[in-house]
Amino acid sequence: MARSHVFMPMSILLILALVLGACAPVPASPAAPGEAPAAAAPVSAVELRITWYDDGNEGAVLRDLLDRFEAANPDIRVIIDTVPYASGILETLPIQLEAGQGPDMARVTQLGVLSKYMLDLRPYLSNPAYWEENFGPFLKWMQTSPDGNAIPGFMTQLTVTGPFINRTLFEQAGVAVPSDSSDRVTWQEWAAAARQVADATGAFALAMDRSGHRLAGPAISMGAKYFNEEGYPSLVGDEGFKAMAQLMVDWHADGTMIPEVWIGSGGSYQAANEPFINGQLVMYMSGSWQVGQFAEKIGDAFDWEAVPNPCGPGGCTGMPGGAALVAINTTKHPEAVARVMEYLTSEEVMSEFYARTLFIPGHLGLAAKGVDFQTDLPQAKKSLEVFAAEVGKLAPLAYDLQAYKYNTILFNATRDRLTQVFTGELTLDEAIQKMQEDIDAGIAAAQK
């Protein structure tokens, strides 16, 4: 009896030992002489995607900065999907966002219209006060309502619209640059001078990006009001707007402006940077974001530079603006997005980004301190100085128009209907009436 009592517990212990031995991990075999030890299992990384577009070298700079971030944060991997601005950002991205299939982050310019798709990062940020202090005025452009206080992202750059000239062509034609002798040159005076140069050199005189935003600064300078007393867009009876529109009509009719930009663009946004880069254009109405691209693609092949915005009865203003990198509210990884955003907006990283891309800072602290732009090109430095000075000349209405939630609807209506005047489909009065109808319908649809 005693023997059987001893045998049973020992049997149980033996069985347990065999089971535990079978479950235990098998120790790795030691590496043979000359062989490297087995690599540790890779860290599982969260994958984030940014939809991005380039004006110049900013995508390459961003990739370099993110490579450093990933090296220090192996649990996050960031993929940059670079797309064309017109087809990718203006056309395709809004469709993706509406379908809930957007990226984790995107670089956008239509801040008011797209604000409903933006994620408020405030709950995920370690120091929201830093963002309020340095990005506060620009955050107002990203709100779904006037009293909103969301922090969806930051400005990759602050932009100012304004013209560039090819000074070399002026010199070849023997025509004086109007802004060399006057602080207040009208649009009509600039156009006349550009035509003289074009006639003498065989270049095109004038071009403006096919954009209602680009048209707005000159229109405000000509006295446009854009809004009625209730703050609603009202173009019928806006004599200042009509005056600028009439100049555009006249310049297309007499050959002053390149017809292909507005007429041959296929109904969407179109820039005129290529003919300017190729030395075929005397004067180009665009903006500060072109400086980096011109520094890279033109260099010192000819003498190019930004000049102050032309004047009219309403002042001498361009339009503020810029592109923002924003978080998208359908992301599944808001904490990881916030970590990327905090890295990119740190003062040291932002300063390097602006310095290397030649962008005007959209960060108030860096704007006050100044950025040591990484260029020895006199044309680029002079142009950046001109645009920085233009910030202080911007009309209050220009800021109001940029902050208006439905400004994209307004800008697209003015762009598309004005083009129909250039092609002879509508008279200017008919086009302005159609603009108003488009704006009314667009805002009504957006408010549903």
Short mmCIF file of C-alpha atoms in Angstrom, two decimals:
data_model
loop_
_atom_site.label_atom_id
_atom_site.label_comp_id
_atom_site.label_asym_id
_atom_site.label_seq_id
_atom_site.Cartn_x
_atom_site.Cartn_y
_atom_site.Cartn_z
CA MET A 1 0.00 0.00 0.00
CA ALA A 2 2.72 2.36 0.97
CA ARG A 3 4.49 1.68 -2.33
CA SER A 4 1.44 2.53 -4.40
CA HIS A 5 0.96 5.82 -2.53
CA VAL A 6 4.53 6.81 -3.42
CA PHE A 7 4.24 5.77 -7.08
CA MET A 8 1.21 7.91 -7.99
CA PRO A 9 2.64 11.33 -7.05
CA MET A 10 5.92 10.50 -8.79
CA SER A 11 4.04 9.55 -11.96
CA ILE A 12 2.19 12.84 -11.93
CA LEU A 13 5.41 14.78 -11.52
CA LEU A 14 7.00 12.91 -14.39
CA ILE A 15 4.06 13.68 -16.69
CA LEU A 16 4.13 17.38 -15.74
CA ALA A 17 7.84 17.56 -16.43
CA LEU A 18 7.37 16.08 -19.89
CA VAL A 19 4.54 18.48 -20.71
CA LEU A 20 6.43 21.54 -19.52
CA GLY A 21 9.51 20.44 -21.39
CA ALA A 22 7.54 20.13 -24.59
CA CYS A 23 6.10 23.65 -24.17
CA ALA A 24 9.39 25.35 -23.37
CA PRO A 25 11.04 27.37 -26.20
CA VAL A 26 13.86 25.65 -27.97
CA PRO A 27 17.10 27.56 -27.35
CA ALA A 28 18.67 29.04 -30.45
CA SER A 29 21.56 27.10 -31.83
CA PRO A 30 24.85 28.92 -31.38
CA ALA A 31 26.18 30.50 -34.52
CA ALA A 32 28.84 28.52 -36.30
CA PRO A 33 32.30 30.05 -36.44
CA GLY A 34 32.32 32.89 -38.96
CA GLU A 35 28.52 33.23 -39.05
CA ALA A 36 26.62 36.33 -37.87
CA PRO A 37 24.20 35.82 -34.97
CA ALA A 38 20.51 35.62 -35.88
CA ALA A 39 18.85 39.05 -36.26
CA ALA A 40 16.29 40.16 -33.69
CA ALA A 41 12.66 40.23 -34.79
CA PRO A 42 11.87 43.58 -36.51
CA VAL A 43 9.78 46.15 -34.65
CA SER A 44 6.24 46.30 -36.02
CA ALA A 45 5.83 49.82 -37.42
CA VAL A 46 2.67 51.86 -37.91
CA GLU A 47 2.46 52.97 -41.54
CA LEU A 48 1.30 56.53 -42.22
CA ARG A 49 0.70 58.06 -45.65
CA ILE A 50 0.98 61.69 -46.70
CA THR A 51 -0.60 62.95 -49.93
CA TRP A 52 1.81 65.66 -51.07
CA TYR A 53 2.56 67.93 -54.00
CA ASP A 54 5.69 69.84 -54.93
CA ASP A 55 6.33 73.37 -56.13
CA GLY A 56 10.09 72.96 -55.88
CA ASN A 57 12.38 70.81 -53.75
CA GLU A 58 10.17 70.66 -50.65
CA GLY A 59 9.24 66.99 -51.11
CA ALA A 60 12.89 65.96 -51.11
CA VAL A 61 13.56 68.08 -48.03
CA LEU A 62 10.56 66.57 -46.23
CA ARG A 63 11.75 63.05 -47.08
CA ASP A 64 15.17 63.80 -45.63
CA LEU A 65 13.63 65.14 -42.41
CA LEU A 66 11.28 62.16 -42.09
CA ASP A 67 14.15 59.72 -42.62
CA ARG A 68 15.73 61.17 -39.49
CA PHE A 69 12.41 60.90 -37.64
CA GLU A 70 12.02 57.24 -38.61
CA ALA A 71 15.57 56.46 -37.48
CA ALA A 72 14.70 57.78 -34.02
CA ASN A 73 11.15 56.34 -34.09
CA PRO A 74 11.32 52.86 -35.65
CA ASP A 75 7.70 52.18 -34.68
CA ILE A 76 6.45 54.70 -37.30
CA ARG A 77 6.98 54.61 -41.04
CA VAL A 78 5.86 57.55 -43.21
CA ILE A 79 5.19 57.15 -46.92
CA ILE A 80 4.94 60.27 -49.11
CA ASP A 81 2.60 59.94 -52.09
CA THR A 82 3.51 62.83 -54.40
CA VAL A 83 0.74 63.84 -56.83
CA PRO A 84 0.20 66.70 -59.30
CA TYR A 85 -1.34 69.75 -57.65
CA ALA A 86 -4.24 70.27 -60.07
CA SER A 87 -5.35 66.68 -60.64
CA GLY A 88 -4.15 65.16 -57.39
CA ILE A 89 -4.82 67.81 -54.74
CA LEU A 90 -7.59 69.95 -56.20
CA GLU A 91 -9.56 67.23 -57.98
CA THR A 92 -8.89 63.70 -56.68
CA LEU A 93 -8.17 64.29 -52.98
CA PRO A 94 -11.59 65.85 -52.15
CA ILE A 95 -13.30 62.85 -53.74
CA GLN A 96 -11.18 60.47 -51.65
CA LEU A 97 -11.92 62.42 -48.48
CA GLU A 98 -15.65 62.45 -49.15
CA ALA A 99 -15.53 58.67 -49.59
CA GLY A 100 -13.64 58.23 -46.33
CA GLN A 101 -10.60 56.91 -48.16
CA GLY A 102 -8.16 59.72 -47.54
CA PRO A 103 -4.57 59.48 -46.32
CA ASP A 104 -3.43 60.06 -42.75
CA MET A 105 -2.09 63.51 -43.66
CA ALA A 106 -2.28 65.74 -46.71
CA ARG A 107 -0.75 68.95 -48.00
CA VAL A 108 -3.66 71.17 -49.05
CA THR A 109 -4.46 74.75 -49.97
CA GLN A 110 -8.30 74.67 -49.85
CA LEU A 111 -8.33 75.00 -46.10
CA GLY A 112 -11.89 76.18 -45.50
CA VAL A 113 -13.61 73.75 -47.84
CA LEU A 114 -11.60 70.76 -46.59
CA SER A 115 -11.77 71.67 -42.90
CA LYS A 116 -14.61 69.19 -42.29
CA TYR A 117 -12.22 66.36 -43.13
CA MET A 118 -9.45 67.53 -40.80
CA LEU A 119 -8.58 65.93 -37.46
CA ASP A 120 -8.27 68.12 -34.37
CA LEU A 121 -4.84 67.18 -33.01
CA ARG A 122 -5.30 69.13 -29.80
CA PRO A 123 -6.06 66.07 -27.59
CA TYR A 124 -2.93 64.30 -28.86
CA LEU A 125 -0.41 67.15 -28.64
CA SER A 126 2.01 67.49 -25.74
CA ASN A 127 1.96 71.30 -25.92
CA PRO A 128 -1.04 72.85 -27.74
CA ALA A 129 0.00 76.30 -26.46
CA TYR A 130 3.11 76.12 -28.70
CA TRP A 131 0.87 75.71 -31.73
CA GLU A 132 -1.44 78.53 -30.68
CA GLU A 133 1.51 80.86 -30.14
CA ASN A 134 3.27 80.14 -33.41
CA PHE A 135 0.45 79.20 -35.81
CA GLY A 136 -2.55 80.98 -34.27
CA PRO A 137 -3.52 83.37 -37.11
CA PHE A 138 -3.25 80.60 -39.69
CA LEU A 139 -5.22 78.07 -37.66
CA LYS A 140 -8.24 80.34 -38.20
CA TRP A 141 -8.09 79.38 -41.88
CA MET A 142 -8.63 75.70 -40.97
CA GLN A 143 -11.80 75.91 -38.85
CA THR A 144 -15.23 74.55 -39.73
CA SER A 145 -16.84 77.51 -37.93
CA PRO A 146 -15.69 81.06 -37.06
CA ASP A 147 -15.51 80.22 -33.35
CA GLY A 148 -13.57 76.95 -33.82
CA ASN A 149 -10.29 76.31 -32.02
CA ALA A 150 -9.14 73.05 -33.64
CA ILE A 151 -5.46 72.41 -34.36
CA PRO A 152 -5.56 70.37 -37.58
CA GLY A 153 -2.04 71.06 -38.85
CA PHE A 154 0.48 73.73 -39.76
CA MET A 155 1.47 75.90 -42.71
CA THR A 156 4.27 74.36 -44.73
CA GLN A 157 4.73 77.89 -45.96
CA LEU A 158 3.07 81.28 -45.90
CA THR A 159 2.58 82.52 -49.42
CA VAL A 160 1.98 85.93 -50.94
CA THR A 161 0.83 86.41 -54.51
CA GLY A 162 2.73 88.81 -56.71
CA PRO A 163 4.47 89.15 -60.06
CA PHE A 164 7.89 88.12 -61.32
CA ILE A 165 9.70 89.77 -64.19
CA ASN A 166 12.48 88.72 -66.56
CA ARG A 167 14.80 91.70 -66.12
CA THR A 168 17.12 90.40 -68.80
CA LEU A 169 14.36 90.83 -71.39
CA PHE A 170 13.76 94.42 -70.21
CA GLU A 171 17.46 95.14 -70.66
CA GLN A 172 17.56 93.52 -74.10
CA ALA A 173 14.57 95.62 -75.17
CA GLY A 174 15.98 98.82 -73.70
CA VAL A 175 12.80 99.34 -71.64
CA ALA A 176 13.01 100.67 -68.09
CA VAL A 177 11.57 98.47 -65.32
CA PRO A 178 8.67 100.57 -63.96
CA SER A 179 9.16 99.65 -60.31
CA ASP A 180 12.77 100.92 -60.41
CA SER A 181 11.48 104.51 -60.43
CA SER A 182 8.09 104.32 -58.70
CA ASP A 183 6.58 102.69 -55.63
CA ARG A 184 3.09 102.77 -57.17
CA VAL A 185 2.95 101.28 -60.65
CA THR A 186 -0.50 100.47 -61.98
CA TRP A 187 -1.48 97.25 -63.70
CA GLN A 188 -2.05 99.22 -66.91
CA GLU A 189 1.47 100.69 -66.75
CA TRP A 190 3.05 97.28 -66.16
CA ALA A 191 1.08 95.75 -69.06
CA ALA A 192 2.15 98.54 -71.41
CA ALA A 193 5.81 98.11 -70.44
CA ALA A 194 5.61 94.32 -70.80
CA ARG A 195 4.10 94.70 -74.28
CA GLN A 196 6.98 96.96 -75.32
CA VAL A 197 9.47 94.33 -74.17
CA ALA A 198 7.54 91.53 -75.85
CA ASP A 199 7.41 93.41 -79.15
CA ALA A 200 11.16 93.95 -79.06
CA THR A 201 12.20 90.46 -77.98
CA GLY A 202 9.57 88.10 -79.37
CA ALA A 203 8.58 86.90 -75.91
CA PHE A 204 5.06 86.82 -74.46
CA ALA A 205 4.18 89.91 -72.44
CA LEU A 206 2.07 88.74 -69.51
CA ALA A 207 0.63 85.65 -67.85
CA MET A 208 -1.33 84.93 -64.70
CA ASP A 209 -1.94 81.51 -63.17
CA ARG A 210 -5.43 80.32 -64.10
CA SER A 211 -6.77 80.79 -60.61
CA GLY A 212 -9.48 82.89 -58.98
CA HIS A 213 -7.15 83.27 -56.01
CA ARG A 214 -4.44 84.76 -58.21
CA LEU A 215 -6.98 87.13 -59.77
CA ALA A 216 -8.27 88.30 -56.38
CA GLY A 217 -5.29 90.46 -55.36
CA PRO A 218 -5.33 92.51 -58.56
CA ALA A 219 -9.14 92.75 -58.35
CA ILE A 220 -8.99 94.11 -54.78
CA SER A 221 -6.32 96.56 -55.94
CA MET A 222 -8.74 97.72 -58.63
CA GLY A 223 -11.39 98.32 -55.97
CA ALA A 224 -13.25 94.97 -55.79
CA LYS A 225 -15.35 94.43 -52.66
CA TYR A 226 -16.27 90.75 -53.18
CA PHE A 227 -18.77 90.81 -50.24
CA ASN A 228 -21.93 92.76 -49.50
CA GLU A 229 -22.66 94.43 -46.16
CA GLU A 230 -23.88 91.13 -44.73
CA GLY A 231 -20.59 89.43 -45.57
CA TYR A 232 -22.02 87.34 -48.41
CA PRO A 233 -20.22 87.10 -51.78
CA SER A 234 -21.75 89.59 -54.19
CA LEU A 235 -20.15 90.19 -57.58
CA VAL A 236 -23.05 91.70 -59.53
CA GLY A 237 -22.55 95.46 -59.32
CA ASP A 238 -19.00 95.15 -57.95
CA GLU A 239 -17.38 97.73 -60.23
CA GLY A 240 -13.86 97.09 -58.96
CA PHE A 241 -14.11 93.41 -59.78
CA LYS A 242 -15.56 94.19 -63.19
CA ALA A 243 -12.74 96.65 -63.91
CA MET A 244 -10.07 93.98 -63.30
CA ALA A 245 -12.05 91.40 -65.24
CA GLN A 246 -12.29 93.81 -68.17
CA LEU A 247 -8.51 94.28 -68.15
CA MET A 248 -8.14 90.49 -68.35
CA VAL A 249 -10.58 90.37 -71.28
CA ASP A 250 -8.73 93.16 -73.09
CA TRP A 251 -5.30 91.57 -72.52
CA HIS A 252 -6.49 88.26 -73.97
CA ALA A 253 -8.09 90.01 -76.92
CA ASP A 254 -5.01 92.07 -77.87
CA GLY A 255 -2.45 89.31 -77.31
CA THR A 256 -0.89 90.75 -74.15
CA MET A 257 -1.61 87.54 -72.20
CA ILE A 258 -0.66 84.01 -73.23
CA PRO A 259 -3.97 82.48 -74.35
CA GLU A 260 -3.05 78.86 -73.58
CA VAL A 261 -2.93 79.36 -69.80
CA TRP A 262 -6.57 80.37 -69.28
CA ILE A 263 -8.16 79.21 -72.53
CA GLY A 264 -6.27 76.01 -73.25
CA SER A 265 -6.12 74.55 -69.75
CA GLY A 266 -9.02 72.11 -69.96
CA GLY A 267 -11.14 73.77 -67.30
CA SER A 268 -8.94 73.53 -64.21
CA TYR A 269 -6.09 75.29 -62.42
CA GLN A 270 -3.11 76.00 -64.64
CA ALA A 271 0.22 77.63 -63.81
CA ALA A 272 2.38 79.55 -66.28
CA ASN A 273 5.71 78.73 -64.71
CA GLU A 274 7.09 76.77 -67.67
CA PRO A 275 7.17 79.65 -70.19
CA PHE A 276 8.71 81.89 -67.53
CA ILE A 277 11.38 79.30 -66.70
CA ASN A 278 12.13 78.98 -70.41
CA GLY A 279 12.73 82.73 -70.75
CA GLN A 280 9.66 83.22 -72.96
CA LEU A 281 7.66 85.48 -70.64
CA VAL A 282 8.25 89.10 -69.61
CA MET A 283 5.96 89.26 -66.54
CA TYR A 284 4.32 86.46 -64.60
CA MET A 285 1.65 86.93 -61.89
CA SER A 286 2.06 84.04 -59.47
CA GLY A 287 3.53 84.04 -55.97
CA SER A 288 6.28 83.43 -53.46
CA TRP A 289 6.10 79.62 -53.65
CA GLN A 290 7.79 79.82 -57.05
CA VAL A 291 11.08 81.18 -55.69
CA GLY A 292 12.49 77.76 -54.79
CA GLN A 293 11.56 76.29 -58.14
CA PHE A 294 12.98 79.25 -60.06
CA ALA A 295 16.20 79.10 -58.06
CA GLU A 296 16.54 75.43 -58.99
CA LYS A 297 15.34 75.49 -62.60
CA ILE A 298 16.44 78.95 -63.76
CA GLY A 299 19.34 79.65 -61.45
CA ASP A 300 21.30 82.48 -63.03
CA ALA A 301 20.44 81.60 -66.65
CA PHE A 302 18.78 85.03 -66.79
CA ASP A 303 18.06 87.82 -64.34
CA TRP A 304 14.65 87.15 -62.78
CA GLU A 305 13.07 88.70 -59.72
CA ALA A 306 9.84 89.43 -57.87
CA VAL A 307 8.47 92.97 -58.03
CA PRO A 308 5.93 94.70 -55.74
CA ASN A 309 2.26 94.15 -56.48
CA PRO A 310 0.85 96.66 -58.98
CA CYS A 311 -1.56 99.31 -57.72
CA GLY A 312 -5.07 100.51 -58.40
CA PRO A 313 -7.79 102.56 -56.70
CA GLY A 314 -8.10 99.90 -53.98
CA GLY A 315 -4.42 99.66 -53.09
CA CYS A 316 -1.42 97.54 -54.08
CA THR A 317 -2.21 94.13 -52.66
CA GLY A 318 -1.67 90.50 -53.35
CA MET A 319 -3.37 87.62 -51.57
CA PRO A 320 -2.08 85.72 -48.55
CA GLY A 321 -2.27 81.99 -48.55
CA GLY A 322 -0.16 78.93 -48.41
CA ALA A 323 -0.23 75.19 -48.12
CA ALA A 324 -0.87 73.37 -44.87
CA LEU A 325 0.04 69.85 -43.87
CA VAL A 326 -3.07 68.66 -42.04
CA ALA A 327 -4.19 65.51 -40.28
CA ILE A 328 -7.18 63.70 -41.80
CA ASN A 329 -9.96 62.63 -39.43
CA THR A 330 -10.26 59.12 -40.86
CA THR A 331 -6.73 58.13 -39.78
CA LYS A 332 -6.56 55.04 -37.60
CA HIS A 333 -3.39 56.26 -35.90
CA PRO A 334 -3.99 59.78 -34.51
CA GLU A 335 -1.32 59.44 -31.81
CA ALA A 336 1.32 58.52 -34.40
CA VAL A 337 0.20 61.37 -36.66
CA ALA A 338 0.57 63.79 -33.75
CA ARG A 339 4.12 62.57 -33.09
CA VAL A 340 5.08 63.21 -36.72
CA MET A 341 3.46 66.64 -36.63
CA GLU A 342 5.22 67.62 -33.40
CA TYR A 343 8.56 66.61 -34.87
CA LEU A 344 8.02 68.57 -38.08
CA THR A 345 6.85 71.69 -36.22
CA SER A 346 9.73 71.78 -33.75
CA GLU A 347 11.57 75.05 -34.24
CA GLU A 348 14.84 73.45 -35.30
CA VAL A 349 13.24 71.21 -37.92
CA MET A 350 10.94 73.94 -39.23
CA SER A 351 13.81 76.39 -39.56
CA GLU A 352 15.75 73.88 -41.66
CA PHE A 353 12.70 73.14 -43.81
CA TYR A 354 12.09 76.82 -44.59
CA ALA A 355 15.79 77.53 -45.14
CA ARG A 356 16.23 74.70 -47.63
CA THR A 357 12.94 75.22 -49.51
CA LEU A 358 13.18 79.04 -49.66
CA PHE A 359 9.66 79.38 -48.25
CA ILE A 360 8.39 82.36 -46.26
CA PRO A 361 7.89 81.04 -42.70
CA GLY A 362 4.37 80.17 -41.61
CA HIS A 363 5.70 80.05 -38.03
CA LEU A 364 5.50 83.34 -36.12
CA GLY A 365 8.51 82.64 -33.94
CA LEU A 366 10.75 81.93 -36.90
CA ALA A 367 9.31 84.86 -38.85
CA ALA A 368 10.37 87.15 -36.01
CA LYS A 369 13.83 85.59 -35.66
CA GLY A 370 14.43 85.31 -39.37
CA VAL A 371 15.50 82.31 -41.42
CA ASP A 372 18.95 81.91 -42.93
CA PHE A 373 17.84 80.88 -46.40
CA GLN A 374 20.25 78.43 -48.02
CA THR A 375 20.91 80.19 -51.29
CA ASP A 376 23.68 82.33 -52.69
CA LEU A 377 21.55 83.29 -55.68
CA PRO A 378 20.93 87.07 -55.64
CA GLN A 379 17.67 86.69 -57.57
CA ALA A 380 16.23 84.35 -54.96
CA LYS A 381 17.30 86.47 -52.00
CA LYS A 382 15.93 89.66 -53.55
CA SER A 383 12.63 87.98 -54.41
CA LEU A 384 12.20 86.64 -50.88
CA GLU A 385 12.83 90.13 -49.52
CA VAL A 386 10.20 91.58 -51.87
CA PHE A 387 7.58 89.04 -50.86
CA ALA A 388 8.35 89.45 -47.16
CA ALA A 389 7.79 93.20 -47.57
CA GLU A 390 4.50 92.56 -49.39
CA VAL A 391 3.05 90.84 -46.29
CA GLY A 392 2.77 94.22 -44.58
CA LYS A 393 0.94 95.71 -47.59
CA LEU A 394 -1.83 93.12 -47.84
CA ALA A 395 -5.31 94.64 -47.69
CA PRO A 396 -7.59 93.56 -44.80
CA LEU A 397 -10.07 92.34 -47.42
CA ALA A 398 -7.41 89.99 -48.77
CA TYR A 399 -7.12 88.33 -45.35
CA ASP A 400 -10.92 88.19 -45.02
CA LEU A 401 -11.26 86.57 -48.43
CA GLN A 402 -8.57 84.01 -47.64
CA ALA A 403 -10.29 83.12 -44.36
CA TYR A 404 -13.74 82.82 -45.97
CA LYS A 405 -14.87 79.20 -45.68
CA TYR A 406 -16.34 79.02 -49.19
CA ASN A 407 -13.67 80.97 -51.00
CA THR A 408 -12.84 78.03 -53.27
CA ILE A 409 -16.40 78.09 -54.62
CA LEU A 410 -16.03 81.80 -55.30
CA PHE A 411 -12.57 81.50 -56.85
CA ASN A 412 -13.56 78.65 -59.17
CA ALA A 413 -16.68 80.46 -60.34
CA THR A 414 -14.73 83.60 -61.25
CA ARG A 415 -12.03 81.58 -62.99
CA ASP A 416 -14.31 79.39 -65.08
CA ARG A 417 -16.90 81.99 -66.12
CA LEU A 418 -14.26 84.58 -66.97
CA THR A 419 -12.63 82.03 -69.28
CA GLN A 420 -15.91 81.81 -71.17
CA VAL A 421 -15.63 85.51 -71.92
CA PHE A 422 -12.15 84.98 -73.37
CA THR A 423 -13.52 82.28 -75.68
CA GLY A 424 -16.49 84.38 -76.77
CA GLU A 425 -19.15 82.19 -75.15
CA LEU A 426 -20.38 84.93 -72.79
CA THR A 427 -20.24 88.69 -72.46
CA LEU A 428 -18.60 89.99 -69.31
CA ASP A 429 -21.95 91.03 -67.80
CA GLU A 430 -23.40 87.60 -68.56
CA ALA A 431 -20.33 85.93 -67.05
CA ILE A 432 -20.58 87.94 -63.82
CA GLN A 433 -24.24 86.99 -63.49
CA LYS A 434 -23.31 83.34 -64.04
CA MET A 435 -20.53 83.65 -61.46
CA GLN A 436 -23.07 84.80 -58.89
CA GLU A 437 -25.43 81.95 -59.75
CA ASP A 438 -22.60 79.43 -59.41
CA ILE A 439 -21.55 80.88 -56.07
CA ASP A 440 -25.10 80.84 -54.71
CA ALA A 441 -25.66 77.26 -55.81
CA GLY A 442 -22.28 76.09 -54.54
CA ILE A 443 -22.70 77.61 -51.10
CA ALA A 444 -26.25 76.29 -50.81
CA ALA A 445 -25.05 72.78 -51.66
CA ALA A 446 -22.14 73.01 -49.23
CA GLN A 447 -24.44 74.05 -46.38
CA LYS A 448 -26.78 71.07 -46.74
#
